[in-house]
């Protein structure tokens, strides 16, 4: 567990986190709508989230991903940070994704989180490279990446279906 400040710490996602995740996603629906894919109502249920947690725990055991939550001292989930699509061998690379509760945005907590995930990717996963993508107008996320040594590597047209539309993204990488 890593302390980030403001009563928030970063820890690995674990079995039993489904209800807290569902509550966090539900509380941040409006905040995340601009940045996320469209979600079915079942996504916001504890049962659905617990199923995703079980899958994430298997992925961690199998070395395919490392998923984390930002937790308040009182146990509330206040964000998510993930290393996923881990590919070993000649590539030794993975993708990075994250979000933070609207009430905590702009406090530097996600910059600290990304720094911790970079360290984890290097020391625990032995990766050579991390990649992240942002919507073209997501300046806050771009600043988080740049503060952590990520460099822009290009623009990917219609890269992900976000908010119901295929949207262009800026791609960033950090060689570890």
Short mmCIF file of C-alpha atoms in Angstrom, two decimals:
data_model
loop_
_atom_site.label_atom_id
_atom_site.label_comp_id
_atom_site.label_asym_id
_atom_site.label_seq_id
_atom_site.Cartn_x
_atom_site.Cartn_y
_atom_site.Cartn_z
CA UNK A 1 0.00 0.00 0.00
CA UNK A 2 1.34 3.42 -0.99
CA UNK A 3 0.24 6.65 0.69
CA UNK A 4 -0.58 9.41 -1.80
CA UNK A 5 -1.69 12.15 0.61
CA UNK A 6 -5.12 13.60 1.47
CA UNK A 7 -6.06 10.31 3.19
CA UNK A 8 -5.72 8.41 -0.11
CA UNK A 9 -3.60 5.33 -0.68
CA UNK A 10 -2.94 3.06 -3.65
CA UNK A 11 -3.34 -0.68 -3.30
CA UNK A 12 -3.86 -3.71 -5.49
CA UNK A 13 -7.43 -4.51 -6.45
CA UNK A 14 -8.61 -7.49 -4.42
CA UNK A 15 -11.52 -9.83 -4.06
CA UNK A 16 -14.39 -8.12 -2.25
CA UNK A 17 -13.83 -4.71 -3.88
CA UNK A 18 -16.88 -5.02 -6.15
CA UNK A 19 -19.33 -3.05 -4.01
CA UNK A 20 -16.89 -0.18 -3.40
CA UNK A 21 -16.03 -0.06 -7.11
CA UNK A 22 -19.69 0.00 -8.09
CA UNK A 23 -20.32 2.87 -5.68
CA UNK A 24 -17.31 4.80 -7.03
CA UNK A 25 -18.33 4.35 -10.66
CA UNK A 26 -21.92 5.28 -9.85
CA UNK A 27 -20.87 8.41 -7.94
CA UNK A 28 -18.67 9.47 -10.87
CA UNK A 29 -21.02 8.66 -13.78
CA UNK A 30 -21.31 12.26 -14.94
CA UNK A 31 -17.61 12.97 -14.33
CA UNK A 32 -16.47 9.93 -16.34
CA UNK A 33 -19.10 10.05 -19.13
CA UNK A 34 -16.91 12.21 -21.36
CA UNK A 35 -13.90 9.87 -21.02
CA UNK A 36 -15.45 6.37 -20.87
CA UNK A 37 -17.26 3.99 -23.19
CA UNK A 38 -21.03 3.89 -22.85
CA UNK A 39 -21.92 1.67 -19.89
CA UNK A 40 -24.92 -0.63 -19.46
CA UNK A 41 -26.79 -0.21 -16.14
CA UNK A 42 -25.49 -3.59 -14.92
CA UNK A 43 -21.94 -2.17 -14.96
CA UNK A 44 -22.82 -0.09 -11.87
CA UNK A 45 -23.82 -3.10 -9.75
CA UNK A 46 -21.70 -4.72 -7.06
CA UNK A 47 -22.22 -8.15 -8.65
CA UNK A 48 -20.93 -7.01 -12.06
CA UNK A 49 -17.96 -5.24 -10.54
CA UNK A 50 -17.09 -8.25 -8.37
CA UNK A 51 -17.02 -10.36 -11.54
CA UNK A 52 -14.60 -7.87 -13.09
CA UNK A 53 -12.50 -8.00 -9.92
CA UNK A 54 -12.28 -11.81 -10.14
CA UNK A 55 -11.12 -11.51 -13.74
CA UNK A 56 -8.57 -8.84 -12.74
CA UNK A 57 -7.18 -11.02 -9.94
CA UNK A 58 -6.71 -13.89 -12.44
CA UNK A 59 -5.02 -11.52 -14.89
CA UNK A 60 -2.63 -10.39 -12.16
CA UNK A 61 -1.79 -13.98 -11.23
CA UNK A 62 -1.21 -14.81 -14.90
CA UNK A 63 0.93 -11.69 -15.48
CA UNK A 64 -1.47 -10.08 -17.99
CA UNK A 65 -2.38 -7.02 -15.91
CA UNK A 66 -1.94 -5.25 -12.60
CA UNK A 67 -5.01 -3.36 -11.43
CA UNK A 68 -5.07 -0.96 -8.50
CA UNK A 69 -7.55 1.21 -6.62
CA UNK A 70 -7.11 4.56 -4.95
CA UNK A 71 -8.79 4.21 -1.56
CA UNK A 72 -9.76 6.71 1.08
CA UNK A 73 -8.86 5.92 4.68
CA UNK A 74 -12.55 5.13 5.24
CA UNK A 75 -12.47 2.38 2.57
CA UNK A 76 -14.18 4.25 -0.28
CA UNK A 77 -12.71 3.69 -3.73
CA UNK A 78 -11.74 7.09 -5.13
CA UNK A 79 -10.18 6.02 -8.41
CA UNK A 80 -8.64 3.26 -10.45
CA UNK A 81 -5.20 2.80 -12.04
CA UNK A 82 -4.36 -0.11 -14.30
CA UNK A 83 -1.45 -1.64 -16.14
CA UNK A 84 -3.06 -3.89 -18.73
CA UNK A 85 -2.43 -5.64 -22.05
CA UNK A 86 0.94 -6.78 -20.70
CA UNK A 87 3.02 -8.40 -23.44
CA UNK A 88 6.33 -10.05 -22.54
CA UNK A 89 8.98 -11.45 -24.85
CA UNK A 90 10.48 -9.11 -27.41
CA UNK A 91 7.90 -6.39 -26.64
CA UNK A 92 7.91 -6.14 -22.78
CA UNK A 93 5.25 -3.48 -22.93
CA UNK A 94 1.83 -2.62 -21.50
CA UNK A 95 -0.90 0.00 -21.53
CA UNK A 96 -1.68 2.35 -18.68
CA UNK A 97 -5.11 3.68 -17.76
CA UNK A 98 -6.54 5.60 -14.82
CA UNK A 99 -9.28 7.82 -13.42
CA UNK A 100 -9.84 9.70 -10.19
CA UNK A 101 -12.94 10.83 -8.30
CA UNK A 102 -14.13 14.28 -9.39
CA UNK A 103 -13.63 15.62 -5.85
CA UNK A 104 -9.90 14.80 -5.98
CA UNK A 105 -9.05 16.00 -9.48
CA UNK A 106 -6.28 18.57 -9.76
CA UNK A 107 -4.52 17.74 -6.48
CA UNK A 108 -1.56 15.84 -7.95
CA UNK A 109 -2.72 12.46 -6.65
CA UNK A 110 -2.88 10.90 -10.11
CA UNK A 111 0.63 12.11 -10.93
CA UNK A 112 1.85 10.31 -7.79
CA UNK A 113 -0.18 7.24 -8.76
CA UNK A 114 1.31 7.09 -12.24
CA UNK A 115 4.82 7.43 -10.74
CA UNK A 116 4.08 4.44 -8.49
CA UNK A 117 2.80 2.40 -11.43
CA UNK A 118 5.91 3.19 -13.46
CA UNK A 119 8.03 1.84 -10.61
CA UNK A 120 5.83 -1.26 -10.36
CA UNK A 121 6.04 -1.85 -14.14
CA UNK A 122 9.83 -1.70 -13.96
CA UNK A 123 10.55 -3.63 -10.78
CA UNK A 124 7.67 -6.13 -10.55
CA UNK A 125 6.77 -6.71 -14.19
CA UNK A 126 10.17 -6.11 -15.76
CA UNK A 127 8.66 -4.03 -18.56
CA UNK A 128 10.59 -1.95 -21.07
CA UNK A 129 7.79 0.42 -22.07
CA UNK A 130 4.42 1.80 -20.98
CA UNK A 131 1.91 3.34 -23.37
CA UNK A 132 -1.09 5.54 -22.59
CA UNK A 133 -3.68 7.34 -24.68
CA UNK A 134 -5.82 10.40 -24.05
CA UNK A 135 -8.59 12.13 -25.90
CA UNK A 136 -7.18 15.07 -27.84
CA UNK A 137 -8.67 17.61 -25.42
CA UNK A 138 -7.82 15.84 -22.15
CA UNK A 139 -5.14 18.32 -21.11
CA UNK A 140 -5.22 17.23 -17.45
CA UNK A 141 -4.37 13.62 -18.28
CA UNK A 142 -1.72 14.73 -20.76
CA UNK A 143 -0.08 16.80 -17.99
CA UNK A 144 -0.08 13.76 -15.67
CA UNK A 145 1.71 11.73 -18.33
CA UNK A 146 4.20 14.46 -19.23
CA UNK A 147 5.06 15.04 -15.53
CA UNK A 148 5.94 11.36 -15.39
CA UNK A 149 8.25 11.38 -18.40
CA UNK A 150 5.83 10.16 -21.06
CA UNK A 151 6.38 11.55 -24.55
CA UNK A 152 3.77 11.98 -27.25
CA UNK A 153 4.32 9.53 -30.11
CA UNK A 154 1.43 10.36 -32.40
CA UNK A 155 -2.26 10.70 -32.95
CA UNK A 156 -4.42 7.64 -33.55
CA UNK A 157 -7.56 8.46 -35.55
CA UNK A 158 -10.79 6.90 -34.26
CA UNK A 159 -8.75 4.92 -31.72
CA UNK A 160 -11.41 4.07 -29.10
CA UNK A 161 -15.19 4.23 -28.89
CA UNK A 162 -15.67 6.75 -26.11
CA UNK A 163 -19.01 8.28 -25.14
CA UNK A 164 -20.58 6.32 -28.01
CA UNK A 165 -18.31 7.64 -30.78
CA UNK A 166 -15.01 6.54 -32.30
CA UNK A 167 -12.65 9.26 -31.14
CA UNK A 168 -9.12 10.34 -31.98
CA UNK A 169 -6.50 9.91 -29.24
CA UNK A 170 -3.00 11.15 -28.56
CA UNK A 171 -0.62 8.29 -27.85
CA UNK A 172 2.15 8.60 -25.28
CA UNK A 173 4.96 6.28 -24.25
CA UNK A 174 7.59 6.05 -21.59
CA UNK A 175 10.64 3.89 -22.09
CA UNK A 176 11.46 2.41 -18.71
#
